[in-house]
Amino acid sequence: MHDPNCIFCKIIAGHIPSTRVYEDEEIFAFHDIHPWAPIHFLMVPKVHIPSMAQLLPEHEALLGRMMVLAPKLAFEQGCGPYPEGGFRVVCNTGALGGQEVHHLHIHVMGGPRPWAKG
Ligand code: 5GP
Ligand code: ZN
């Protein structure tokens, strides 16, 4: 369920401080420490899944909940309304996908441009 060496498992457990955006029994969301955009937070499942490459049919409801939650949190965090505003969702997977932390996470980015990246 949890990897003792995983930085995001430590954040979820509160052993590493983070700025929390949202939490329920399955999902944790917190501000990215190096934001690319004026609004940039990460959504993670509490269960340690290394990446999208390990997803199984049993994770469908969890990932579905995360995707439905993303716009709610994005707008709560200040992303402007669709269609003029909006946000970007990114899920880097594997080395060539640009993944650095191997606990599945969804980046949610928004706010006025230009952005540092993305
Ligand atoms: P990846 O490149 O794996 O898709 O993204 C990992 C993200 O995690 C990066 O944007 C990075 O800034 C963020 N990150 C890494 N370590 C920490 C940390 O200790 N705290 C927080 N809040 N974000 C982190
Ligand atoms: Zn983890």
XYZ file of N, CA and C and ligand atoms in Angstrom:
379
model
N 0.828 -1.212 0.000
C 0.000 0.000 0.000
C 0.866 1.268 0.000
N 1.938 1.241 0.827
C 2.799 2.407 0.956
C 4.249 1.971 0.800
N 5.035 2.843 0.165
C 6.453 2.564 -0.032
C 7.224 3.474 0.925
N 7.955 2.891 1.882
C 8.642 3.713 2.884
C 9.693 4.647 2.294
N 10.131 4.362 1.058
C 11.133 5.223 0.428
C 10.525 6.274 -0.506
N 9.195 6.301 -0.585
C 8.527 7.174 -1.568
C 8.226 8.537 -0.950
N 8.675 9.581 -1.618
C 8.511 10.943 -1.093
C 7.020 11.329 -1.016
N 6.219 10.874 -1.991
C 4.797 11.248 -1.938
C 4.053 10.435 -0.873
N 4.447 9.183 -0.629
C 3.872 8.451 0.506
C 4.184 9.170 1.813
N 5.395 9.733 1.922
C 5.769 10.477 3.131
C 4.954 11.759 3.257
N 4.693 12.410 2.131
C 3.850 13.623 2.157
C 2.433 13.261 2.584
N 1.875 12.198 2.016
C 0.515 11.766 2.362
C 0.419 11.452 3.855
N 1.461 10.818 4.392
C 1.471 10.440 5.812
C 1.746 11.632 6.727
N 2.126 12.780 6.132
C 2.434 13.965 6.935
C 3.851 13.964 7.482
N 4.687 13.041 7.012
C 6.066 12.993 7.492
C 6.948 14.018 6.790
N 6.511 14.462 5.620
C 7.137 15.597 4.925
C 6.043 16.646 4.771
N 6.310 17.894 5.159
C 5.258 18.907 5.089
C 4.880 19.251 3.648
N 3.626 19.591 3.451
C 3.159 20.058 2.149
C 1.998 21.014 2.389
N 1.658 21.766 1.362
C 0.498 22.654 1.438
C -0.680 21.921 0.826
N -1.572 21.460 1.704
C -2.675 20.601 1.267
C -3.750 21.400 0.552
N -4.229 20.825 -0.530
C -5.340 21.393 -1.299
C -6.627 20.617 -1.016
N -6.496 19.316 -0.840
C -7.680 18.455 -0.682
C -7.229 17.121 -0.094
N -8.130 16.498 0.665
C -7.862 15.141 1.157
C -9.171 14.415 1.398
N -9.225 13.164 0.978
C -10.305 12.272 1.415
C -9.682 10.903 1.679
N -10.489 9.877 1.792
C -9.951 8.578 2.185
C -9.058 7.943 1.113
N -9.193 8.416 -0.132
C -8.459 7.791 -1.239
C -7.480 8.721 -1.945
N -7.693 10.025 -1.824
C -6.999 11.007 -2.673
C -6.401 12.097 -1.796
N -5.187 12.559 -2.182
C -4.534 13.682 -1.510
C -4.083 14.650 -2.599
N -4.231 15.948 -2.363
C -3.779 16.958 -3.327
C -3.016 18.037 -2.571
N -1.923 18.508 -3.189
C -1.039 19.479 -2.522
C -0.309 20.298 -3.570
N 0.150 21.489 -3.153
C 0.844 22.378 -4.083
C 2.190 21.789 -4.491
N 2.516 21.902 -5.772
C 3.837 21.504 -6.253
C 4.882 22.458 -5.675
N 6.003 21.893 -5.228
C 7.043 22.705 -4.581
C 7.754 23.612 -5.591
N 7.760 23.232 -6.872
C 8.367 24.056 -7.932
C 7.324 24.315 -9.020
N 6.405 25.244 -8.759
C 5.282 25.430 -9.704
C 5.726 25.937 -11.074
N 5.090 25.384 -12.098
C 5.330 25.824 -13.480
C 4.363 26.935 -13.877
N 3.313 27.091 -13.104
C 2.224 27.996 -13.461
C 1.743 28.664 -12.174
N 1.027 29.785 -12.270
C 0.556 30.465 -11.057
C -0.246 29.548 -10.132
N -0.988 28.624 -10.706
C -1.681 27.586 -9.935
C -1.099 26.257 -10.385
N -0.555 25.483 -9.463
C 0.040 24.187 -9.829
C -0.019 23.286 -8.604
N -0.919 22.325 -8.670
C -0.985 21.353 -7.576
C -0.957 19.944 -8.149
N -0.677 18.993 -7.262
C -0.572 17.583 -7.636
C -1.684 16.814 -6.947
N -2.296 15.893 -7.669
C -3.304 15.000 -7.101
C -2.721 13.598 -7.101
N -2.757 12.928 -5.952
C -2.195 11.582 -5.857
C -3.193 10.640 -5.199
N -3.197 9.378 -5.636
C -3.928 8.370 -4.858
C -3.155 8.092 -3.582
N -3.839 7.837 -2.479
C -3.129 7.529 -1.235
C -2.393 6.189 -1.334
N -2.951 5.269 -2.082
C -2.278 3.993 -2.288
C -1.077 4.220 -3.223
N 0.031 3.542 -2.932
C 1.239 3.719 -3.737
C 1.118 2.933 -5.040
N 0.816 3.647 -6.110
C 0.842 3.106 -7.468
C 1.990 3.847 -8.157
N 3.020 3.147 -8.670
C 4.189 3.867 -9.188
C 3.887 4.814 -10.345
N 3.011 4.402 -11.251
C 2.741 5.242 -12.425
C 1.476 4.732 -13.108
N 1.098 5.394 -14.197
C -0.044 4.909 -14.975
C 0.215 3.521 -15.540
N 1.494 3.160 -15.703
C 1.839 1.860 -16.297
C 1.387 0.694 -15.427
N 1.157 0.947 -14.144
C 0.741 -0.140 -13.232
C -0.772 -0.151 -12.992
N -1.514 0.690 -13.685
C -2.956 0.746 -13.425
C -3.648 -0.548 -13.839
N -4.625 -0.934 -13.037
C -5.398 -2.155 -13.242
C -6.874 -1.794 -13.297
N -7.712 -2.724 -13.794
C -9.157 -2.435 -13.815
C -9.696 -2.023 -12.443
N -9.101 -2.545 -11.379
C -9.606 -2.196 -10.029
C -9.364 -0.731 -9.670
N -8.529 -0.037 -10.460
C -8.258 1.375 -10.197
C -9.171 2.318 -10.986
N -10.076 1.758 -11.777
C -10.905 2.610 -12.651
C -11.695 3.645 -11.862
N -12.320 3.232 -10.782
C -13.165 4.165 -10.024
C -12.306 5.252 -9.374
N -11.149 4.866 -8.843
C -10.243 5.828 -8.208
C -9.777 6.880 -9.206
N -9.312 6.429 -10.369
C -8.835 7.385 -11.372
C -9.981 8.232 -11.911
N -11.138 7.620 -12.016
C -12.317 8.381 -12.433
C -12.636 9.475 -11.428
N -12.566 9.141 -10.152
C -12.814 10.152 -9.114
C -11.793 11.275 -9.206
N -10.537 10.938 -9.441
C -9.497 11.970 -9.536
C -9.776 12.900 -10.710
N -10.177 12.344 -11.836
C -10.433 13.189 -13.012
C -11.653 14.084 -12.821
N -12.653 13.579 -12.121
C -13.851 14.398 -11.873
C -13.561 15.458 -10.813
N -12.661 15.141 -9.884
C -12.291 16.082 -8.830
C -11.390 17.207 -9.362
N -10.579 16.907 -10.388
C -9.582 17.878 -10.880
C -10.211 19.235 -11.222
N -11.274 19.311 -12.014
C -11.833 20.634 -12.322
C -12.400 21.342 -11.096
N -13.006 20.594 -10.192
C -13.545 21.214 -8.972
C -12.415 21.892 -8.193
N -11.314 21.174 -7.988
C -10.193 21.746 -7.234
C -9.534 22.878 -8.018
N -9.390 22.698 -9.344
C -8.764 23.746 -10.167
C -9.541 25.055 -10.040
N -10.854 24.976 -10.121
C -11.652 26.208 -10.033
C -11.623 26.762 -8.615
N -11.628 25.894 -7.619
C -11.513 26.363 -6.225
C -10.178 27.068 -5.997
N -9.129 26.604 -6.681
C -7.788 27.187 -6.502
C -7.606 28.480 -7.291
N -8.597 28.825 -8.114
C -8.554 30.116 -8.785
C -8.440 30.070 -10.289
N -8.451 28.900 -10.895
C -8.459 28.835 -12.356
C -9.754 29.468 -12.860
N -9.620 30.272 -13.922
C -10.784 30.955 -14.465
C -11.751 29.987 -15.121
N -12.997 30.420 -15.285
C -14.004 29.511 -15.833
C -13.759 29.161 -17.299
N -14.215 27.980 -17.670
C -14.204 27.506 -19.058
C -15.212 28.316 -19.860
N -14.933 28.697 -21.098
C -13.773 28.306 -21.916
C -12.623 29.312 -21.891
N -12.820 30.517 -21.361
C -11.744 31.521 -21.431
C -10.591 31.151 -20.499
N -10.942 30.619 -19.342
C -9.913 30.226 -18.380
C -9.504 28.790 -18.617
N -9.643 27.971 -17.578
C -9.319 26.550 -17.735
C -8.032 26.183 -17.038
N -7.529 25.015 -17.383
C -6.352 24.457 -16.704
C -5.802 23.341 -17.568
N -4.598 22.882 -17.199
C -3.954 21.775 -17.905
C -3.731 20.634 -16.929
N -3.992 19.413 -17.388
C -3.766 18.202 -16.599
C -2.661 17.403 -17.285
N -1.631 17.014 -16.504
C -0.489 16.271 -17.050
C -0.196 15.098 -16.128
N 0.066 13.935 -16.730
C 0.433 12.764 -15.927
C 1.656 12.117 -16.571
N 2.833 12.570 -16.179
C 4.080 12.047 -16.741
C 4.262 10.592 -16.325
N 4.659 9.755 -17.282
C 4.766 8.315 -17.015
C 6.074 7.780 -17.580
N 6.959 7.317 -16.685
C 8.224 6.726 -17.116
C 9.252 7.782 -17.490
N 10.477 7.306 -17.713
C 11.598 8.216 -17.967
C 11.343 9.089 -19.193
N 10.896 8.478 -20.283
C 10.684 9.263 -21.501
C 9.444 10.126 -21.397
N 8.572 9.797 -20.458
C 7.416 10.647 -20.173
C 7.732 11.790 -19.231
N 8.973 11.832 -18.736
C 9.373 12.937 -17.872
C 9.020 12.735 -16.412
N 8.744 11.484 -16.012
C 8.356 11.227 -14.614
C 9.593 11.187 -13.717
N 9.553 11.983 -12.649
C 10.670 12.008 -11.690
C 10.308 11.358 -10.367
N 9.063 11.505 -9.942
C 8.613 10.886 -8.689
C 7.718 9.705 -9.045
N 8.104 8.510 -8.555
C 7.422 7.292 -8.981
C 6.314 6.887 -8.008
N 5.397 7.824 -7.820
C 4.099 7.603 -7.169
C 3.132 8.357 -8.067
N 2.199 7.657 -8.665
C 1.309 8.248 -9.668
C 0.777 9.596 -9.188
N 0.908 10.608 -10.033
C 0.401 11.942 -9.682
C -0.073 12.653 -10.928
N -1.107 13.438 -10.746
C -1.667 14.255 -11.822
C -1.325 15.709 -11.505
N -0.593 16.348 -12.415
C -0.346 17.783 -12.290
C -1.588 18.524 -12.768
N -2.016 19.513 -12.021
C -3.088 20.410 -12.472
C -2.519 21.825 -12.437
N -2.486 22.467 -13.612
C -1.854 23.786 -13.746
C -2.813 24.773 -14.385
N -2.742 26.009 -13.909
C -3.601 27.032 -14.499
C -3.171 28.414 -14.050
N -3.993 29.386 -14.380
C -3.701 30.781 -14.040
C -3.151 31.527 -15.238
N -2.947 32.838 -15.060
C -2.530 33.671 -16.186
C -1.188 33.254 -16.770
N -1.101 33.303 -18.098
C 0.175 33.035 -18.777
C 0.948 34.335 -18.935
N 2.300 34.265 -19.132
C 3.084 33.064 -19.426
C 3.362 32.222 -18.181
N 3.572 30.922 -18.420
C 3.964 29.982 -17.388
C 5.459 29.688 -17.534
N 6.071 29.245 -16.448
C 7.492 28.902 -16.500
C 7.744 27.724 -17.442
N 6.812 26.745 -17.429
C 6.886 25.556 -18.299
C 5.469 25.152 -18.633
N 5.343 24.295 -19.667
C 4.043 23.713 -19.991
C 3.146 24.651 -20.756
P 7.102 14.499 -12.308
O 8.290 15.062 -13.031
O 7.424 13.208 -11.619
O 5.859 14.422 -13.151
O 6.725 15.584 -11.219
C 7.119 15.523 -9.883
C 6.730 16.844 -9.278
O 6.827 16.724 -7.879
C 7.629 18.022 -9.699
O 6.845 19.015 -10.328
C 8.229 18.478 -8.375
O 8.341 19.897 -8.289
C 7.273 17.937 -7.343
N 7.910 17.615 -6.085
C 9.027 16.859 -5.883
N 9.322 16.769 -4.591
C 8.364 17.468 -3.931
C 8.142 17.735 -2.536
O 8.872 17.314 -1.645
N 7.042 18.491 -2.232
C 6.201 18.978 -3.184
N 5.168 19.719 -2.785
N 6.393 18.745 -4.513
C 7.466 18.006 -4.874
Zn 4.266 6.405 -2.782
